[in-house]
mmCIF file of C-alpha atoms in Angstrom:
data_model
loop_
_atom_site.group_PDB
_atom_site.id
_atom_site.type_symbol
_atom_site.label_atom_id
_atom_site.label_comp_id
_atom_site.label_asym_id
_atom_site.label_seq_id
_atom_site.Cartn_x
_atom_site.Cartn_y
_atom_site.Cartn_z
ATOM 1 C CA MET I 133 71.009 -6.220 -21.296
ATOM 2 C CA PRO I 134 71.935 -8.932 -23.282
ATOM 3 C CA PHE I 135 74.172 -10.443 -20.608
ATOM 4 C CA SER I 136 74.015 -10.487 -16.857
ATOM 5 C CA LYS I 137 75.983 -8.188 -14.462
ATOM 6 C CA SER I 138 77.916 -11.136 -13.087
ATOM 7 C CA SER I 139 79.247 -12.003 -16.582
ATOM 8 C CA ALA I 140 80.272 -8.468 -17.175
ATOM 9 C CA ILE I 141 82.272 -8.391 -13.841
ATOM 10 C CA PHE I 142 84.063 -11.637 -14.885
ATOM 11 C CA TRP I 143 85.089 -10.365 -18.325
ATOM 12 C CA PHE I 144 85.981 -6.914 -16.686
ATOM 13 C CA ILE I 145 88.375 -8.614 -14.276
ATOM 14 C CA ALA I 146 89.765 -11.040 -16.977
ATOM 15 C CA SER I 147 90.443 -7.690 -19.140
ATOM 16 C CA LEU I 148 92.316 -6.255 -15.974
ATOM 17 C CA TRP I 149 94.439 -9.224 -15.757
ATOM 18 C CA MET I 150 95.217 -9.022 -19.502
ATOM 19 C CA CYS I 151 96.145 -5.425 -19.199
ATOM 20 C CA LEU I 152 98.577 -6.048 -16.318
ATOM 21 C CA TYR I 153 99.908 -9.443 -17.873
ATOM 22 C CA PHE I 154 100.724 -7.989 -21.318
ATOM 23 C CA SER I 155 102.179 -4.758 -19.723
ATOM 24 C CA TYR I 156 105.355 -3.286 -20.919
ATOM 25 C CA GLU I 157 108.183 -2.924 -18.647
ATOM 26 C CA ALA I 158 110.070 0.297 -19.348
ATOM 27 C CA ALA I 159 112.296 0.170 -16.337
ATOM 28 C CA PRO I 160 112.595 -1.874 -13.131
ATOM 29 C CA ASN I 161 109.543 -1.419 -11.265
ATOM 30 C CA ILE I 162 107.781 0.476 -13.928
ATOM 31 C CA ARG I 163 105.213 -1.127 -16.087
ATOM 32 C CA PHE I 164 103.123 0.563 -18.920
ATOM 33 C CA ASP I 165 99.562 -0.927 -19.221
ATOM 34 C CA LEU I 166 96.086 -0.052 -20.037
ATOM 35 C CA ARG I 167 94.366 -0.767 -16.626
ATOM 36 C CA GLU I 168 92.686 2.546 -16.714
ATOM 37 C CA VAL I 169 90.370 1.562 -19.551
ATOM 38 C CA PRO I 170 88.363 -1.254 -17.897
ATOM 39 C CA ILE I 171 88.662 0.425 -14.599
ATOM 40 C CA VAL I 172 86.942 3.777 -15.920
ATOM 41 C CA ILE I 173 84.380 1.886 -18.250
ATOM 42 C CA GLY I 174 83.442 -0.703 -15.550
ATOM 43 C CA GLY I 175 83.376 1.874 -12.827
ATOM 44 C CA LEU I 176 81.100 4.615 -14.570
ATOM 45 C CA TYR I 177 79.086 2.195 -16.906
ATOM 46 C CA LEU I 178 78.580 -0.842 -14.580
ATOM 47 C CA GLY I 179 79.270 0.600 -11.164
ATOM 48 C CA ILE I 180 82.077 -1.661 -10.341
ATOM 49 C CA GLY I 181 84.767 0.683 -9.654
ATOM 50 C CA PRO I 182 85.399 -0.414 -5.996
ATOM 51 C CA LEU I 183 85.552 -4.246 -7.230
ATOM 52 C CA ALA I 184 87.736 -3.465 -10.270
ATOM 53 C CA SER I 185 90.213 -1.368 -8.017
ATOM 54 C CA LEU I 186 90.347 -4.382 -5.571
ATOM 55 C CA ALA I 187 91.092 -6.556 -8.506
ATOM 56 C CA VAL I 188 93.866 -4.336 -9.768
ATOM 57 C CA ILE I 189 95.430 -4.264 -6.336
ATOM 58 C CA LEU I 190 95.321 -8.066 -5.999
ATOM 59 C CA ILE I 191 96.633 -8.594 -9.358
ATOM 60 C CA ARG I 192 99.500 -6.004 -8.666
ATOM 61 C CA TYR I 193 100.185 -7.898 -5.383
ATOM 62 C CA PHE I 194 101.405 -11.023 -7.357
ATOM 63 C CA TYR I 195 103.922 -9.000 -9.104
ATOM 64 C CA GLY I 196 105.724 -8.195 -6.030
ATOM 65 C CA VAL I 197 105.419 -5.957 -3.057
ATOM 66 C CA ASN I 198 107.627 -2.880 -3.968
ATOM 67 C CA GLN I 199 107.106 0.937 -4.630
ATOM 68 C CA GLY I 200 104.917 0.258 -7.439
ATOM 69 C CA PHE I 201 102.373 -1.889 -5.374
ATOM 70 C CA TYR I 202 102.411 0.795 -2.689
ATOM 71 C CA PHE I 203 101.717 3.328 -5.318
ATOM 72 C CA THR I 204 98.835 1.221 -6.874
ATOM 73 C CA LEU I 205 97.445 0.589 -3.321
ATOM 74 C CA GLY I 206 97.519 4.334 -2.262
ATOM 75 C CA PHE I 207 95.897 5.574 -5.774
ATOM 76 C CA TYR I 208 93.379 2.865 -6.505
ATOM 77 C CA VAL I 209 91.704 2.990 -3.061
ATOM 78 C CA PRO I 210 90.688 6.546 -3.409
ATOM 79 C CA LEU I 211 89.670 5.926 -7.023
ATOM 80 C CA ALA I 212 87.400 3.051 -6.053
ATOM 81 C CA ILE I 213 85.623 5.436 -3.469
ATOM 82 C CA THR I 214 85.378 8.269 -6.363
ATOM 83 C CA LEU I 215 83.974 5.918 -8.961
ATOM 84 C CA TRP I 216 81.436 4.493 -6.551
ATOM 85 C CA LYS I 217 80.320 8.175 -5.802
ATOM 86 C CA LEU I 218 80.135 9.102 -9.484
ATOM 87 C CA TYR I 219 78.247 6.312 -10.741
ATOM 88 C CA PRO I 220 74.832 7.425 -9.906
ATOM 89 C CA TRP I 221 75.586 11.045 -11.097
ATOM 90 C CA PHE I 222 77.311 9.734 -14.349
ATOM 91 C CA TRP I 223 73.845 8.105 -15.465
ATOM 92 C CA LYS I 224 72.063 11.202 -15.296
ATOM 93 C CA GLN I 225 74.097 12.931 -17.804
ATOM 94 C CA GLY I 226 73.269 12.827 -21.297
ATOM 95 C CA PRO I 227 75.414 10.444 -23.889
ATOM 96 C CA ARG I 228 77.719 13.169 -25.138
ATOM 97 C CA ARG I 229 78.562 14.269 -21.485
ATOM 98 C CA ARG I 230 79.100 10.726 -20.360
ATOM 99 C CA ILE I 231 81.635 9.906 -23.049
ATOM 100 C CA GLY I 232 83.285 13.406 -22.486
ATOM 101 C CA PHE I 233 83.487 12.782 -18.745
ATOM 102 C CA SER I 234 84.829 9.211 -19.242
ATOM 103 C CA VAL I 235 87.681 10.533 -21.403
ATOM 104 C CA SER I 236 88.297 13.443 -19.148
ATOM 105 C CA LEU I 237 88.629 11.125 -16.214
ATOM 106 C CA THR I 238 91.052 8.786 -17.942
ATOM 107 C CA PHE I 239 93.205 11.682 -18.930
ATOM 108 C CA LEU I 240 93.112 12.783 -15.366
ATOM 109 C CA ILE I 241 94.127 9.397 -13.966
ATOM 110 C CA SER I 242 96.841 9.369 -16.702
ATOM 111 C CA VAL I 243 98.229 12.681 -15.457
ATOM 112 C CA LEU I 244 98.296 11.507 -11.896
ATOM 113 C CA THR I 245 99.985 8.366 -12.918
ATOM 114 C CA VAL I 246 102.767 10.219 -14.824
ATOM 115 C CA VAL I 247 103.760 12.583 -11.935
ATOM 116 C CA PRO I 248 104.901 9.979 -9.447
ATOM 117 C CA LEU I 249 107.042 8.355 -12.229
ATOM 118 C CA GLY I 250 109.192 11.343 -12.237
ATOM 119 C CA TYR I 251 110.221 10.480 -8.644
ATOM 120 C CA LEU I 252 110.265 6.900 -9.012
ATOM 121 C CA GLN I 253 112.460 6.681 -12.282
ATOM 122 C CA PRO I 254 113.948 10.176 -13.135
ATOM 123 C CA ARG I 255 116.034 8.936 -16.037
ATOM 124 C CA SER I 256 113.118 6.774 -17.871
ATOM 125 C CA ASN I 257 112.181 7.723 -21.428
ATOM 126 C CA TRP I 258 109.617 10.140 -21.134
ATOM 127 C CA VAL I 259 108.404 9.952 -24.789
ATOM 128 C CA ASP I 260 107.343 6.448 -24.171
ATOM 129 C CA VAL I 261 105.712 7.718 -20.823
ATOM 130 C CA TYR I 262 103.591 10.483 -22.281
ATOM 131 C CA PHE I 263 102.506 8.301 -25.286
ATOM 132 C CA ALA I 264 101.574 5.196 -23.075
ATOM 133 C CA TYR I 265 99.564 7.179 -20.317
ATOM 134 C CA MET I 266 98.390 10.462 -21.943
ATOM 135 C CA ALA I 267 97.271 9.297 -25.544
ATOM 136 C CA VAL I 268 96.484 5.492 -25.496
ATOM 137 C CA PRO I 269 94.199 5.073 -22.588
ATOM 138 C CA PRO I 270 91.957 8.116 -23.329
ATOM 139 C CA LEU I 271 91.672 7.029 -27.017
ATOM 140 C CA GLY I 272 90.832 3.500 -25.964
ATOM 141 C CA VAL I 273 88.024 4.880 -23.445
ATOM 142 C CA PHE I 274 86.740 7.151 -26.220
ATOM 143 C CA MET I 275 86.375 4.245 -28.599
ATOM 144 C CA ILE I 276 84.571 1.992 -26.032
ATOM 145 C CA SER I 277 82.633 4.575 -24.640
ATOM 146 C CA TYR I 278 81.326 5.836 -27.941
ATOM 147 C CA SER I 279 80.555 2.092 -28.958
ATOM 148 C CA ILE I 280 78.529 1.601 -25.681
ATOM 149 C CA GLU I 281 76.622 4.918 -26.224
ATOM 150 C CA PHE I 282 75.820 3.785 -29.863
ATOM 151 C CA VAL I 283 74.567 0.370 -28.869
ATOM 152 C CA ILE I 284 72.314 2.140 -25.968
ATOM 153 C CA LYS I 285 70.871 4.524 -28.597
ATOM 154 C CA ASN I 286 70.086 1.694 -30.933
ATOM 155 C CA LEU I 287 68.389 -0.317 -28.142
ATOM 156 C CA HIS I 288 66.155 2.606 -27.088
ATOM 157 C CA MET I 289 65.204 3.333 -30.548
ATOM 158 C CA TYR I 290 64.300 -0.259 -31.050
ATOM 159 C CA GLN I 291 62.270 -0.464 -27.924
ATOM 160 C CA GLN I 292 60.531 2.774 -28.711
ATOM 161 C CA LEU I 293 59.721 1.270 -32.207
ATOM 162 C CA ILE I 294 58.323 -1.811 -30.780
ATOM 163 C CA LYS I 295 56.200 0.209 -28.331
ATOM 164 C CA ALA I 296 54.834 2.497 -30.884
ATOM 165 C CA GLU I 297 53.999 -0.619 -33.163
ATOM 166 C CA LYS I 298 52.112 -2.297 -30.309
ATOM 167 C CA LEU I 299 50.278 0.908 -29.351
ATOM 168 C CA GLN I 300 49.232 1.386 -33.017
ATOM 169 C CA ALA I 301 48.155 -2.266 -33.293
ATOM 170 C CA VAL I 302 46.126 -1.943 -30.194
ATOM 171 C CA GLU I 303 44.531 1.319 -31.223
ATOM 172 C CA GLN I 304 43.591 -0.250 -34.885
ATOM 173 C CA MET I 305 42.376 -3.175 -33.186
ATOM 174 C CA GLY I 306 40.173 -1.475 -30.514
ATOM 175 C CA ALA I 307 38.763 0.940 -33.361
ATOM 176 C CA ALA I 308 37.951 -2.009 -35.537
ATOM 177 C CA ILE I 309 36.316 -3.987 -32.611
ATOM 178 C CA SER I 310 34.372 -0.982 -31.462
ATOM 179 C CA HIS I 311 33.184 -0.254 -34.938
ATOM 180 C CA GLU I 312 32.102 -3.857 -35.496
ATOM 181 C CA ILE I 313 30.228 -4.256 -32.177
ATOM 182 C CA ARG I 314 28.502 -0.724 -32.098
ATOM 183 C CA ASN I 315 26.567 -1.576 -35.269
ATOM 184 C CA PRO I 316 24.489 -4.390 -33.910
ATOM 185 C CA LEU I 317 24.419 -2.927 -30.445
ATOM 186 C CA THR I 318 22.985 0.364 -31.855
ATOM 187 C CA ALA I 319 20.312 -1.617 -33.863
ATOM 188 C CA ALA I 320 19.602 -3.686 -30.560
ATOM 189 C CA ILE I 321 19.099 -0.379 -28.606
ATOM 190 C CA GLY I 322 16.764 0.837 -31.077
ATOM 191 C CA PHE I 323 14.472 -2.184 -31.009
ATOM 192 C CA VAL I 324 14.667 -2.013 -27.101
ATOM 193 C CA GLN I 325 13.323 1.458 -27.349
ATOM 194 C CA LEU I 326 10.374 0.460 -29.483
ATOM 195 C CA LEU I 327 9.740 -2.484 -26.951
ATOM 196 C CA GLN I 328 9.066 0.143 -24.118
ATOM 197 C CA GLU I 329 6.317 1.397 -26.012
ATOM 198 C CA SER I 330 2.882 0.176 -24.437
ATOM 199 C CA SER I 331 0.766 0.353 -27.756
ATOM 200 C CA ILE I 332 2.805 -2.383 -29.785
ATOM 201 C CA SER I 333 1.062 -5.758 -30.473
ATOM 202 C CA ALA I 334 2.427 -9.123 -29.180
ATOM 203 C CA ALA I 335 3.400 -10.092 -32.683
ATOM 204 C CA LYS I 336 5.527 -6.911 -33.095
ATOM 205 C CA ARG I 337 6.871 -7.435 -29.526
ATOM 206 C CA ASN I 338 8.125 -10.878 -30.496
ATOM 207 C CA GLN I 339 9.443 -9.775 -33.815
ATOM 208 C CA TYR I 340 11.494 -6.944 -32.061
ATOM 209 C CA LEU I 341 12.828 -9.466 -29.274
ATOM 210 C CA SER I 342 13.816 -11.797 -32.155
ATOM 211 C CA LEU I 343 15.792 -9.118 -34.001
ATOM 212 C CA VAL I 344 17.363 -7.968 -30.763
ATOM 213 C CA LYS I 345 18.428 -11.443 -30.080
ATOM 214 C CA ASP I 346 19.990 -11.760 -33.688
ATOM 215 C CA GLU I 347 21.841 -8.544 -33.326
ATOM 216 C CA LEU I 348 23.249 -9.471 -29.919
ATOM 217 C CA LYS I 349 24.266 -12.760 -31.598
ATOM 218 C CA SER I 350 26.286 -10.699 -34.260
ATOM 219 C CA ALA I 351 28.231 -8.759 -31.564
ATOM 220 C CA GLU I 352 29.038 -12.093 -29.897
ATOM 221 C CA ARG I 353 30.279 -13.472 -33.155
ATOM 222 C CA VAL I 354 32.646 -10.505 -33.569
ATOM 223 C CA ILE I 355 34.126 -11.080 -30.224
ATOM 224 C CA GLN I 356 34.382 -14.748 -30.955
ATOM 225 C CA ASP I 357 36.027 -14.182 -34.120
ATOM 226 C CA TYR I 358 38.760 -12.022 -32.355
ATOM 227 C CA LEU I 359 39.208 -14.597 -29.686
ATOM 228 C CA THR I 360 39.962 -17.152 -32.504
ATOM 229 C CA PHE I 361 42.382 -14.948 -34.017
ATOM 230 C CA SER I 362 44.195 -13.985 -30.920
ATOM 231 C CA LYS I 363 44.216 -17.289 -29.209
ATOM 232 C CA PRO I 364 42.839 -20.004 -31.367
ATOM 233 C CA ALA I 365 42.229 -23.314 -29.805
ATOM 234 C CA LEU I 366 40.143 -26.416 -30.591
ATOM 235 C CA GLU I 367 37.839 -27.602 -28.053
ATOM 236 C CA TYR I 368 37.438 -31.089 -29.854
ATOM 237 C CA VAL I 369 39.857 -32.990 -32.055
ATOM 238 C CA GLU I 370 38.464 -35.384 -34.752
ATOM 239 C CA GLU I 371 39.527 -37.016 -37.899
ATOM 240 C CA VAL I 372 38.535 -34.668 -40.853
ATOM 241 C CA ASN I 373 38.339 -36.156 -44.349
ATOM 242 C CA VAL I 374 39.587 -33.235 -46.402
ATOM 243 C CA LYS I 375 37.878 -34.502 -49.638
ATOM 244 C CA LYS I 376 34.488 -34.862 -48.106
ATOM 245 C CA GLU I 377 34.423 -31.568 -45.984
ATOM 246 C CA LEU I 378 35.719 -29.492 -49.104
ATOM 247 C CA ARG I 379 32.950 -30.893 -51.067
ATOM 248 C CA HIS I 380 30.459 -29.788 -48.301
ATOM 249 C CA VAL I 381 31.924 -26.353 -48.546
ATOM 250 C CA ILE I 382 31.766 -26.214 -52.292
ATOM 251 C CA ASN I 383 28.057 -27.234 -52.201
ATOM 252 C CA VAL I 384 27.267 -24.425 -49.619
ATOM 253 C CA LEU I 385 28.911 -21.964 -51.950
ATOM 254 C CA GLN I 386 27.784 -23.213 -55.329
ATOM 255 C CA PRO I 387 24.627 -20.614 -55.501
ATOM 256 C CA LEU I 388 27.205 -17.790 -54.759
ATOM 257 C CA ALA I 389 29.562 -19.096 -57.620
ATOM 258 C CA ASN I 390 26.669 -19.201 -60.000
ATOM 259 C CA GLN I 391 25.676 -15.759 -58.983
ATOM 260 C CA PHE I 392 29.087 -14.681 -59.890
ATOM 261 C CA SER I 393 29.378 -16.765 -63.026
ATOM 262 C CA VAL I 394 32.210 -18.572 -61.642
ATOM 263 C CA GLU I 395 33.070 -22.223 -62.699
ATOM 264 C CA ILE I 396 34.660 -24.372 -59.933
ATOM 265 C CA ILE I 397 36.904 -27.024 -60.807
ATOM 266 C CA ALA I 398 37.694 -29.461 -57.932
ATOM 267 C CA GLU I 399 40.419 -32.015 -58.314
ATOM 268 C CA PHE I 400 40.893 -34.087 -55.018
ATOM 269 C CA ALA I 401 43.156 -36.793 -54.001
ATOM 270 C CA VAL I 402 41.404 -40.031 -53.271
ATOM 271 C CA VAL I 403 42.442 -40.206 -49.606
ATOM 272 C CA GLY I 404 43.614 -37.466 -47.133
ATOM 273 C CA THR I 405 42.633 -36.966 -43.588
ATOM 274 C CA ILE I 406 43.825 -34.352 -40.851
ATOM 275 C CA GLN I 407 43.360 -34.077 -37.213
ATOM 276 C CA GLY I 408 41.066 -31.083 -36.525
ATOM 277 C CA ASN I 409 37.503 -29.785 -36.091
ATOM 278 C CA ARG I 410 34.951 -30.028 -38.953
ATOM 279 C CA GLN I 411 33.109 -26.870 -37.797
ATOM 280 C CA LYS I 412 36.515 -24.806 -37.853
ATOM 281 C CA PHE I 413 37.663 -26.460 -41.200
ATOM 282 C CA HIS I 414 34.354 -25.260 -42.547
ATOM 283 C CA GLN I 415 34.679 -21.760 -41.167
ATOM 284 C CA CYS I 416 38.175 -21.520 -42.696
ATOM 285 C CA PHE I 417 37.448 -22.679 -46.215
ATOM 286 C CA LEU I 418 34.207 -21.126 -46.503
ATOM 287 C CA ASN I 419 35.864 -17.806 -45.693
ATOM 288 C CA LEU I 420 38.946 -18.400 -48.234
ATOM 289 C CA ILE I 421 36.766 -19.835 -51.140
ATOM 290 C CA LYS I 422 33.971 -17.120 -50.836
ATOM 291 C CA ASN I 423 36.747 -14.366 -50.973
ATOM 292 C CA ALA I 424 37.940 -16.271 -54.200
ATOM 293 C CA ILE I 425 34.675 -16.214 -55.709
ATOM 294 C CA GLU I 426 34.052 -12.446 -54.747
ATOM 295 C CA SER I 427 37.363 -11.478 -56.432
ATOM 296 C CA MET I 428 35.687 -12.455 -59.673
ATOM 297 C CA PRO I 429 32.713 -10.072 -60.133
ATOM 298 C CA ASP I 430 32.836 -10.758 -63.899
ATOM 299 C CA GLY I 431 33.121 -14.476 -63.752
ATOM 300 C CA GLY I 432 36.036 -16.743 -63.919
ATOM 301 C CA ILE I 433 37.474 -20.069 -62.964
ATOM 302 C CA LEU I 434 38.276 -21.089 -59.358
ATOM 303 C CA THR I 435 40.622 -24.262 -58.941
ATOM 304 C CA ILE I 436 40.621 -26.381 -55.776
ATOM 305 C CA GLU I 437 42.992 -29.092 -55.661
ATOM 306 C CA THR I 438 44.519 -31.329 -53.021
ATOM 307 C CA ASP I 439 47.685 -33.299 -52.984
ATOM 308 C CA TYR I 440 48.238 -36.203 -50.399
ATOM 309 C CA SER I 441 51.503 -37.607 -48.950
ATOM 310 C CA GLU I 442 52.462 -39.478 -45.960
ATOM 311 C CA LYS I 443 53.532 -36.440 -44.061
ATOM 312 C CA GLN I 444 51.321 -33.690 -45.255
ATOM 313 C CA ILE I 445 48.181 -32.615 -47.283
ATOM 314 C CA ASP I 446 48.341 -29.509 -49.525
ATOM 315 C CA ILE I 447 45.224 -27.559 -50.624
ATOM 316 C CA ARG I 448 45.475 -25.211 -53.493
ATOM 317 C CA ILE I 449 42.837 -22.717 -54.150
ATOM 318 C CA LYS I 450 43.407 -20.666 -57.175
ATOM 319 C CA ASP I 451 41.320 -17.943 -58.785
ATOM 320 C CA THR I 452 41.442 -15.722 -62.029
ATOM 321 C CA GLY I 453 40.255 -12.635 -60.155
ATOM 322 C CA CYS I 454 41.638 -9.161 -59.906
ATOM 323 C CA GLY I 455 44.578 -10.166 -57.782
ATOM 324 C CA MET I 456 46.409 -8.323 -55.066
ATOM 325 C CA ASN I 457 49.625 -6.101 -54.943
ATOM 326 C CA LYS I 458 52.704 -6.551 -52.863
ATOM 327 C CA GLU I 459 51.338 -4.444 -50.081
ATOM 328 C CA GLN I 460 47.941 -6.041 -49.818
ATOM 329 C CA LEU I 461 49.807 -9.345 -49.749
ATOM 330 C CA LYS I 462 51.845 -8.194 -46.873
ATOM 331 C CA ARG I 463 48.881 -7.188 -44.749
ATOM 332 C CA LEU I 464 46.739 -10.030 -45.651
ATOM 333 C CA GLY I 465 45.534 -11.742 -42.409
ATOM 334 C CA GLU I 466 46.201 -8.810 -40.395
ATOM 335 C CA PRO I 467 43.311 -8.072 -37.818
ATOM 336 C CA TYR I 468 40.474 -6.344 -39.533
ATOM 337 C CA TYR I 469 42.274 -5.581 -42.615
ATOM 338 C CA SER I 470 40.341 -6.172 -45.841
ATOM 339 C CA THR I 471 41.020 -5.855 -49.401
ATOM 340 C CA LYS I 472 37.363 -4.975 -50.262
ATOM 341 C CA GLY I 473 37.346 -1.501 -48.556
ATOM 342 C CA SER I 474 34.184 -0.441 -46.926
ATOM 343 C CA LYS I 475 32.458 -3.639 -48.073
ATOM 344 C CA GLY I 476 34.696 -5.811 -45.877
ATOM 345 C CA THR I 477 35.657 -6.071 -42.276
ATOM 346 C CA GLY I 478 38.817 -8.370 -42.607
ATOM 347 C CA LEU I 479 37.197 -10.755 -40.054
ATOM 348 C CA GLY I 480 37.049 -13.629 -42.422
ATOM 349 C CA MET I 481 40.415 -13.836 -43.557
ATOM 350 C CA MET I 482 41.807 -13.138 -39.834
ATOM 351 C CA VAL I 483 39.735 -15.972 -38.698
ATOM 352 C CA SER I 484 40.961 -18.058 -41.196
ATOM 353 C CA TYR I 485 44.615 -17.703 -40.488
ATOM 354 C CA GLY I 486 43.873 -18.146 -36.764
ATOM 355 C CA ILE I 487 42.226 -21.609 -37.647
ATOM 356 C CA ILE I 488 45.086 -22.786 -39.790
ATOM 357 C CA ARG I 489 47.380 -21.924 -36.866
ATOM 358 C CA ALA I 490 45.334 -23.944 -34.653
ATOM 359 C CA LEU I 491 45.199 -26.902 -36.918
ATOM 360 C CA ASN I 492 49.121 -26.810 -36.872
ATOM 361 C CA GLY I 493 48.921 -25.791 -40.598
ATOM 362 C CA SER I 494 50.697 -23.067 -42.790
ATOM 363 C CA ILE I 495 49.501 -20.771 -45.690
ATOM 364 C CA ARG I 496 51.398 -19.420 -48.490
ATOM 365 C CA VAL I 497 49.965 -16.761 -50.950
ATOM 366 C CA GLN I 498 50.889 -15.797 -54.472
ATOM 367 C CA SER I 499 49.168 -13.072 -56.295
ATOM 368 C CA GLY I 500 49.528 -10.127 -58.864
ATOM 369 C CA ILE I 501 47.395 -7.439 -60.094
ATOM 370 C CA GLY I 502 45.304 -9.032 -62.864
ATOM 371 C CA GLU I 503 46.805 -12.402 -62.355
ATOM 372 C CA GLY I 504 44.661 -13.910 -59.768
ATOM 373 C CA THR I 505 45.491 -15.262 -56.408
ATOM 374 C CA GLU I 506 46.658 -18.687 -55.263
ATOM 375 C CA PHE I 507 46.489 -19.994 -51.762
ATOM 376 C CA MET I 508 48.547 -22.982 -50.672
ATOM 377 C CA ILE I 509 47.435 -24.402 -47.267
ATOM 378 C CA THR I 510 49.393 -27.263 -45.749
ATOM 379 C CA PHE I 511 48.309 -29.551 -42.904
ATOM 380 C CA PRO I 512 50.043 -32.577 -41.360
ATOM 381 C CA THR I 513 48.527 -35.882 -41.911
ATOM 382 C CA SER I 514 46.433 -37.275 -39.245
ATOM 383 C CA LEU I 515 47.708 -39.596 -36.545
ATOM 384 C CA PRO I 516 45.348 -42.118 -35.290
ATOM 385 C CA SER I 517 46.606 -41.990 -31.709
ATOM 386 C CA PHE I 518 45.011 -38.514 -31.411
ATOM 387 C CA LYS I 519 41.662 -39.339 -32.653
ATOM 388 C CA ASN I 520 38.823 -37.947 -30.535
ATOM 389 C CA GLU I 521 41.314 -36.636 -27.811
ATOM 390 C CA ARG I 522 39.755 -33.833 -25.890
ATOM 391 C CA PHE I 523 41.896 -30.786 -24.640
#
């Protein structure tokens, strides 16, 4: 519930007081009010029937001890016990039955209230009496009860939707991780079986052991990439020169760019440093720039620019590749989602997004089919007081 039960009790008692305070005095000692509405709603939906009935009796006491007070005392004490007994049963019913029962109980209370009025005030205006007690309270309870059930239904639907989305995400994540880990483990198992043969030479044994080691490291990288995404953290914070490190990444990927006939245009600000980790920085932009190059299989232009200000550093990576549609943009960075189909695992982009978050940065992407893609990554400028701080 969006509020505590104590708060609900307070507001229900306040509403009872308002119903009695703004009552209509049809005759001496005869008052028309809507006390049944908060009594029924509070008693059935919150289980505060005894407390609400006691509040009615106490409030009515301040209006004078007379026939009306004794009638209130004799009527609401049994009602309090009845509501207390009905509360557990009430919540076992369906929404429609709860609404119908609330309205029916209110109508019954109205009837039991009208009957004694004939003895207390035989000449009162019965048109007002019937309208005040037989029509208005049941209608009010119906409106409030229906609203409560509507809100409860929407909350249940919302909770079920969240649960379904979580289960779907867990299923997709589990399937993707198991697929990525199974491949190197299957290869490692095959080499282990070969190692069990007694006829293999020492050279072959060492070769197989080296391959097993490489496959196990591959499986470890998959797990590490997942941890980087789910809980990104930097073991060591240092000052990173953005221009220098981007130059390093471009030099590493220059052979791949030549292979794809991609021209890289770099325009960097003269200065610009951030607080981060050079290894993670390399890993992030290796993934982003490599994806940009591979999106231009027939060649193209890749532009990498930086813009420095006192508060932030903007890094712009724009390609002239095939681009992405709105659905692909929406899912970009999701765990194990790749725009490369069977050729990609989605690990690279997933890890890049996690590293950017770990560096307190943000990323924006603009793209269109046939228009290329532009990544805008923003980092806060470095603060010297954090230099070489371990955490």
